XYZ file of C-alpha atoms in Angstrom:
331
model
C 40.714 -17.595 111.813
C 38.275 -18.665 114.726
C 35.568 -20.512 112.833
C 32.808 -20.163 115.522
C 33.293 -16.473 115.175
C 33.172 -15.947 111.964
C 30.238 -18.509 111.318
C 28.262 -16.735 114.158
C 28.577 -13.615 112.467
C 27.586 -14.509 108.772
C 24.332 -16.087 110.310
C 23.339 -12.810 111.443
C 24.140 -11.050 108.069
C 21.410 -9.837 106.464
C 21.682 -10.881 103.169
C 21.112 -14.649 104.996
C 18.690 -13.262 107.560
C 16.382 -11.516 104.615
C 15.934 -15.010 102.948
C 13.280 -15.661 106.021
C 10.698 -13.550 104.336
C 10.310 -16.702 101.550
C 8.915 -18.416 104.563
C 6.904 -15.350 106.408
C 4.725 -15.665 103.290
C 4.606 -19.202 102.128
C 1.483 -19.824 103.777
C 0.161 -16.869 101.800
C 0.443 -18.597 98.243
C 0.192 -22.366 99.078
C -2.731 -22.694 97.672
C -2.025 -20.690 94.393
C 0.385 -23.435 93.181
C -0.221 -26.845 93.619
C -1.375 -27.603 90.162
C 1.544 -27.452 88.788
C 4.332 -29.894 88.601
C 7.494 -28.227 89.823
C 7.724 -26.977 93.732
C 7.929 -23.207 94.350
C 10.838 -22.048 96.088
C 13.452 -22.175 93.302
C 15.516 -20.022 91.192
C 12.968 -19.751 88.718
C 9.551 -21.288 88.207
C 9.557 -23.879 85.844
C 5.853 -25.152 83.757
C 6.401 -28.068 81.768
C 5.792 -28.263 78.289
C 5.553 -30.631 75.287
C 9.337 -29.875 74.426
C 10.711 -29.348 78.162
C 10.107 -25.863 80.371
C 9.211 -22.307 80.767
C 11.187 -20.739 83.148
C 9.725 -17.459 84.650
C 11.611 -15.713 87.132
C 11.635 -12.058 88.504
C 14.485 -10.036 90.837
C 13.283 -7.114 92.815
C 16.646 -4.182 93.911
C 16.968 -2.697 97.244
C 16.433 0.753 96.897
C 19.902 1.764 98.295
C 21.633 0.179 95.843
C 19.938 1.531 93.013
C 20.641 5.231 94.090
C 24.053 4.503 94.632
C 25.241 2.602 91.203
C 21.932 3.122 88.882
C 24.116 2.009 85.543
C 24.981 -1.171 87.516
C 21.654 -1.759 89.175
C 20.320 -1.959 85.466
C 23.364 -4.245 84.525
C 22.520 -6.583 87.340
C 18.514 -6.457 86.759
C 19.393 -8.259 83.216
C 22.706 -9.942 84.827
C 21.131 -11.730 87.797
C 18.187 -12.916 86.533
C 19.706 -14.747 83.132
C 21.860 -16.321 85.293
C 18.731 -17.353 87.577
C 17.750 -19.093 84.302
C 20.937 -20.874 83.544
C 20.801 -22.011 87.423
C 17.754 -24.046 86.335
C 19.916 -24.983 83.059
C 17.993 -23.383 80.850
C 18.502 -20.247 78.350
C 17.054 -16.887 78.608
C 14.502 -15.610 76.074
C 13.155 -12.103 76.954
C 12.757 -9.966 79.849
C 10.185 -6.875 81.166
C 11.029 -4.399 83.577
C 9.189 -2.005 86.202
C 10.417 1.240 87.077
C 9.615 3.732 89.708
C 11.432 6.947 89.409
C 12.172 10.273 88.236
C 12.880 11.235 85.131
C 16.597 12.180 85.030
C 19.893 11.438 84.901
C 19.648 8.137 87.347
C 16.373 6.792 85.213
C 18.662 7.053 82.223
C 21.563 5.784 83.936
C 19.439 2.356 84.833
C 17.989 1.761 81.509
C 21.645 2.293 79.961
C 22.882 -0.557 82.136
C 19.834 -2.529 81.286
C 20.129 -2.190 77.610
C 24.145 -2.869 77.797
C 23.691 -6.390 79.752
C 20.758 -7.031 77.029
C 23.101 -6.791 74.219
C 25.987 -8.289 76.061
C 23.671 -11.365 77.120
C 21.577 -11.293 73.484
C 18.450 -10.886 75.915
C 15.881 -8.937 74.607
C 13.784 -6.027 76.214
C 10.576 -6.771 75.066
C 8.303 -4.467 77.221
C 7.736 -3.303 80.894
C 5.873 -0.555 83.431
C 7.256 3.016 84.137
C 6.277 5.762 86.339
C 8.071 8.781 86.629
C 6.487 10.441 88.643
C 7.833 8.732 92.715
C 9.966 10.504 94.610
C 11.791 7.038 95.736
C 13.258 4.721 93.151
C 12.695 1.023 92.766
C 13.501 -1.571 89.580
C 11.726 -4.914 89.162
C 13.254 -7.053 86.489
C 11.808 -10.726 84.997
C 12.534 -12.603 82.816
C 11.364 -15.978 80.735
C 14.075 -18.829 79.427
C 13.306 -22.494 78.824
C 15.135 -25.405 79.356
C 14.955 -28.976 77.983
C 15.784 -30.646 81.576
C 15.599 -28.954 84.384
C 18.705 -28.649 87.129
C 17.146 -27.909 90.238
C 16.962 -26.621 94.218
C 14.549 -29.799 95.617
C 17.615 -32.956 93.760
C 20.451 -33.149 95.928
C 20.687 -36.403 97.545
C 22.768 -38.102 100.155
C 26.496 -38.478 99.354
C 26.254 -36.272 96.889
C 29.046 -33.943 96.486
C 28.935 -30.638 96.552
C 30.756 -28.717 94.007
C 31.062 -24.728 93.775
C 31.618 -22.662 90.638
C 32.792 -18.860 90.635
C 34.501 -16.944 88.169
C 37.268 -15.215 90.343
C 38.223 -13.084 86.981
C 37.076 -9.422 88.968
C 36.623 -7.888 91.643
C 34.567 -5.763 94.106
C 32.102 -2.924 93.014
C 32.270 -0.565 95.837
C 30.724 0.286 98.573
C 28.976 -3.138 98.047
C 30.169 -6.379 98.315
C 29.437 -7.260 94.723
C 32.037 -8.855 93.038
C 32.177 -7.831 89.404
C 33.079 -10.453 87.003
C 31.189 -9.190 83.946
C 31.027 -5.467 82.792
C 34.498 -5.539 81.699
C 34.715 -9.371 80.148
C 34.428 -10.307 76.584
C 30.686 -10.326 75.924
C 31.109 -13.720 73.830
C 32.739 -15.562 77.002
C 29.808 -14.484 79.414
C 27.466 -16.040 76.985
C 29.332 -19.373 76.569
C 30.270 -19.172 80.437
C 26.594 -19.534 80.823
C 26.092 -21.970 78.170
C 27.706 -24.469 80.297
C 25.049 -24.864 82.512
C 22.563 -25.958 80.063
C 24.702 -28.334 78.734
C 25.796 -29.896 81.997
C 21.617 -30.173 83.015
C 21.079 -31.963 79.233
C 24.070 -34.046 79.898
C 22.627 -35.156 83.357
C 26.559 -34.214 85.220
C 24.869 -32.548 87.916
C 21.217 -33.168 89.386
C 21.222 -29.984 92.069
C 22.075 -26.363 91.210
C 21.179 -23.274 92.325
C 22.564 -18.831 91.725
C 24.726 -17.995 94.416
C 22.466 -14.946 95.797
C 22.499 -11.986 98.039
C 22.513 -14.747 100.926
C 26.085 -15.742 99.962
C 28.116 -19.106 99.543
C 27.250 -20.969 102.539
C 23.758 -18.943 102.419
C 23.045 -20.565 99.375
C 24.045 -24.015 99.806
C 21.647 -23.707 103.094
C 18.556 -22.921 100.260
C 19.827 -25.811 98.413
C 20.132 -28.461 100.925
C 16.810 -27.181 102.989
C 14.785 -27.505 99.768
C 16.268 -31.012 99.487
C 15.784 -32.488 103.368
C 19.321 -32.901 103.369
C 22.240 -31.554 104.746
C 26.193 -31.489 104.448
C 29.758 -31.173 105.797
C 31.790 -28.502 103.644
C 35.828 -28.053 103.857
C 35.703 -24.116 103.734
C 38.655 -23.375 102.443
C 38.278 -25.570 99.579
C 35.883 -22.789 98.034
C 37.223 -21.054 95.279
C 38.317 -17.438 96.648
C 40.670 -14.677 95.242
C 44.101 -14.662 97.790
C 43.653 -10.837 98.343
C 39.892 -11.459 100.061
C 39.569 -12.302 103.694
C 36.581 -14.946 104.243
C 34.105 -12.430 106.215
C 34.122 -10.448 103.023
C 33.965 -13.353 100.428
C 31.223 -15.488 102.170
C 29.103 -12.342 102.145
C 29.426 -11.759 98.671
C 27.119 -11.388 95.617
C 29.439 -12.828 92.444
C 28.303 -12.146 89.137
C 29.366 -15.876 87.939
C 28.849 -18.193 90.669
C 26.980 -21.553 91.703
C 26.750 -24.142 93.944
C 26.025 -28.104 92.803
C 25.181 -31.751 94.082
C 26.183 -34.217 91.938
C 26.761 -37.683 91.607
C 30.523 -38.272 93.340
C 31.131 -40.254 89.699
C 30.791 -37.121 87.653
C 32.399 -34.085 90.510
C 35.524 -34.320 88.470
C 33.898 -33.888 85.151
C 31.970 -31.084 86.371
C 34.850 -28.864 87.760
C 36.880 -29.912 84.903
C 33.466 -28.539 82.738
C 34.346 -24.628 84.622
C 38.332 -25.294 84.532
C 38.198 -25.415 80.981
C 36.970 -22.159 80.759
C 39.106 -20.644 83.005
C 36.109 -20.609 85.805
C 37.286 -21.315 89.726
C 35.459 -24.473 90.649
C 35.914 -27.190 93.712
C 34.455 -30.646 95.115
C 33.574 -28.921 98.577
C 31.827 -31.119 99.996
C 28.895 -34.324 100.231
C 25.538 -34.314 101.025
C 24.532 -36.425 103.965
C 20.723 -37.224 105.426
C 21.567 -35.028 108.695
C 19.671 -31.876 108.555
C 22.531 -29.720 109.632
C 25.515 -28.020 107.763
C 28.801 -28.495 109.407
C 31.879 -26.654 108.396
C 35.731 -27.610 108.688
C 38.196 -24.965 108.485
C 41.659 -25.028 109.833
C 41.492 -28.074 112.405
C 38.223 -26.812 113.722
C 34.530 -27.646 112.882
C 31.388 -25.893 113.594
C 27.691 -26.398 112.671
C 26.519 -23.769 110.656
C 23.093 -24.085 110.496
C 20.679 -26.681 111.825
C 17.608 -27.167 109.382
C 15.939 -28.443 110.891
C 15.359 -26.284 114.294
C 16.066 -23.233 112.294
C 14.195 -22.369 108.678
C 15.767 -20.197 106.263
C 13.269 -20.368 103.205
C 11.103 -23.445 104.301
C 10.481 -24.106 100.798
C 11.149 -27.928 101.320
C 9.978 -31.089 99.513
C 8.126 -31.960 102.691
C 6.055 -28.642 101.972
C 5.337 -29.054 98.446
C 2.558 -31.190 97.279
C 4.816 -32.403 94.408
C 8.178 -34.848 94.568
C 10.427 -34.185 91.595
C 12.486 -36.424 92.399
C 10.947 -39.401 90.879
C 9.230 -36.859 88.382
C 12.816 -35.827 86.737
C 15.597 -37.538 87.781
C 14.399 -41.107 88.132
């Protein structure tokens, strides 16, 4: 495996590269949330209450894929944005949907996969917007969830470790690189496989979480760390991965299970041991450090993968939000 090569490739991928329309509009809405008290730019929004958060959170679909795998496009608009929700550590409470389409076979193909990931996940449905009358299709699914402490994008911290979580129990849903870990498991694991990252926020074993996304692995951690100011050095082939996948597929793909952490390196062992014990692939990957670049070893060879701060991804930073949650939350 040549490292530089493969690295060099994945920054061009555009699941990574698409993640730099956050920051072509971030100047757009700066001014639209500074009153309240948890930065934009994370998994979900979060607006605290008396009792903890509301999490609101929304996932549009690329048209493509919809066409392609409708059932499955409406199993991943419940199925991504629950766990967009549990990212935060919280628990999902309803969702709405928009859909543009025909009526047809396709249209009734995406609400079937909707309303089968609803009852799997004990989500309700609860209302939405349809046309049927567009010759394209597009699907627009949000969702609300609230959490009694928040795990978030803008925590990591210096020598932190950095732990990553992915149920390796599937495989890939062609022609995509999705890796499907959830239409054909027991529907009572997937809800207690999410349960654990409520419980892990309450129980203060992690401080940093976020989904693993369209952007990938290393994508991902990039988010994290460049909504934290920090950075990190990551062993790559300590990330969980099936045997049978080479890494160009596997750090382009979307897993239906699957998160990265920064924790304190006092608790890394009781958070992987957290996943192990349900039968979830987790690994201490890395550690945080104040350098604003991420550096990967692989192999006997090292290579930066992405310099912060020369090169934004998201730009949704602490440095660009008027509010520190550091001190706020995690003090």
């Amino acid at each position: 495996m040549q490292l530089n090569t493969l690295l060099t490739e994945l920054r061009e991928y555009s699941g990574i590269q698409n993640k730099k329309d956050i920051a072509a509009i971030k100047g757009l809405i700066k001014n639209a949330y500074r009153h309240f008290d948890h930065p934009n730019g994370d998994d979900t929004a979060a607006i605290k209450t008396s009792t903890g958060y509301d999490l609101f959170a929304t996932e549009g679909f690329l048209s493509a894929f919809v066409a392609q795998d409708p059932w499955f496009a409406g199993w991943c608009g419940v199925m991504v944005n629950v766990s967009d929700v549990a990212a935060m550590g919280g628990h999902p409470t309803a969702i709405v949907n928009t859909i543009w389409a025909q009526a047809g076979e396709r249209t009734n193909a995406i609400y079937d996969g909707m309303v089968a990931a609803s009852q799997v996940y004990q989500v309700p449905i609860v209302g939405g917007h349809t046309n049927l009358h567009t010759q394209d299709t597009h699907l627009c699914v949000s969702i609300l969830g609230k959490a009694k402490r928040l795990l978030s994008s803008f925590d990591a911290k210096p020598n932190d470790e950095l732990v990553v979580a992915i149920d390796l129990r599937g495989e890939f849903r062609a022609p995509f690189l999705n890796w499907n870990a959830a239409t054909n498991a027991p529907p009572e694991r997937l809800r207690a496989d999410l349960a654990l990252l409520p419980q892990i926020a309450e129980n203060n074993i992690a401080s940093a979480a976020k989904d693993i996304s369209q952007a990938g692995i290393l994508g991902t951690c990039t988010m994290l760390l460049e909504s934290s100011g920090v950075g990190a050095e990551i062993e790559l082939e300590n990330i969980p991965k099936p045997a049978h996948v080479n890494w160009h597929d596997w750090l382009r793909a979307f897993p239906s299970y699957g998160y990265v952490f920064a924790c304190n390196s006092d608790n890394a062992d009781t958070l992987v041991a957290t996943f192990a014990q349900r039968g979830i692939s987790a690994a201490k990957v890395g550690t945080v450090t104040n350098t604003p670049s991420i550096n990967i070893h692989a192999d006997g060879q090292s290579c930066q993968f992405w310099n912060i701060e020369e090169e934004h991804l998201t730009d949704m930073t602490i440095k660009n939000n008027a509010l520190h949650i550091r001190e706020q939350h995690y003090a």
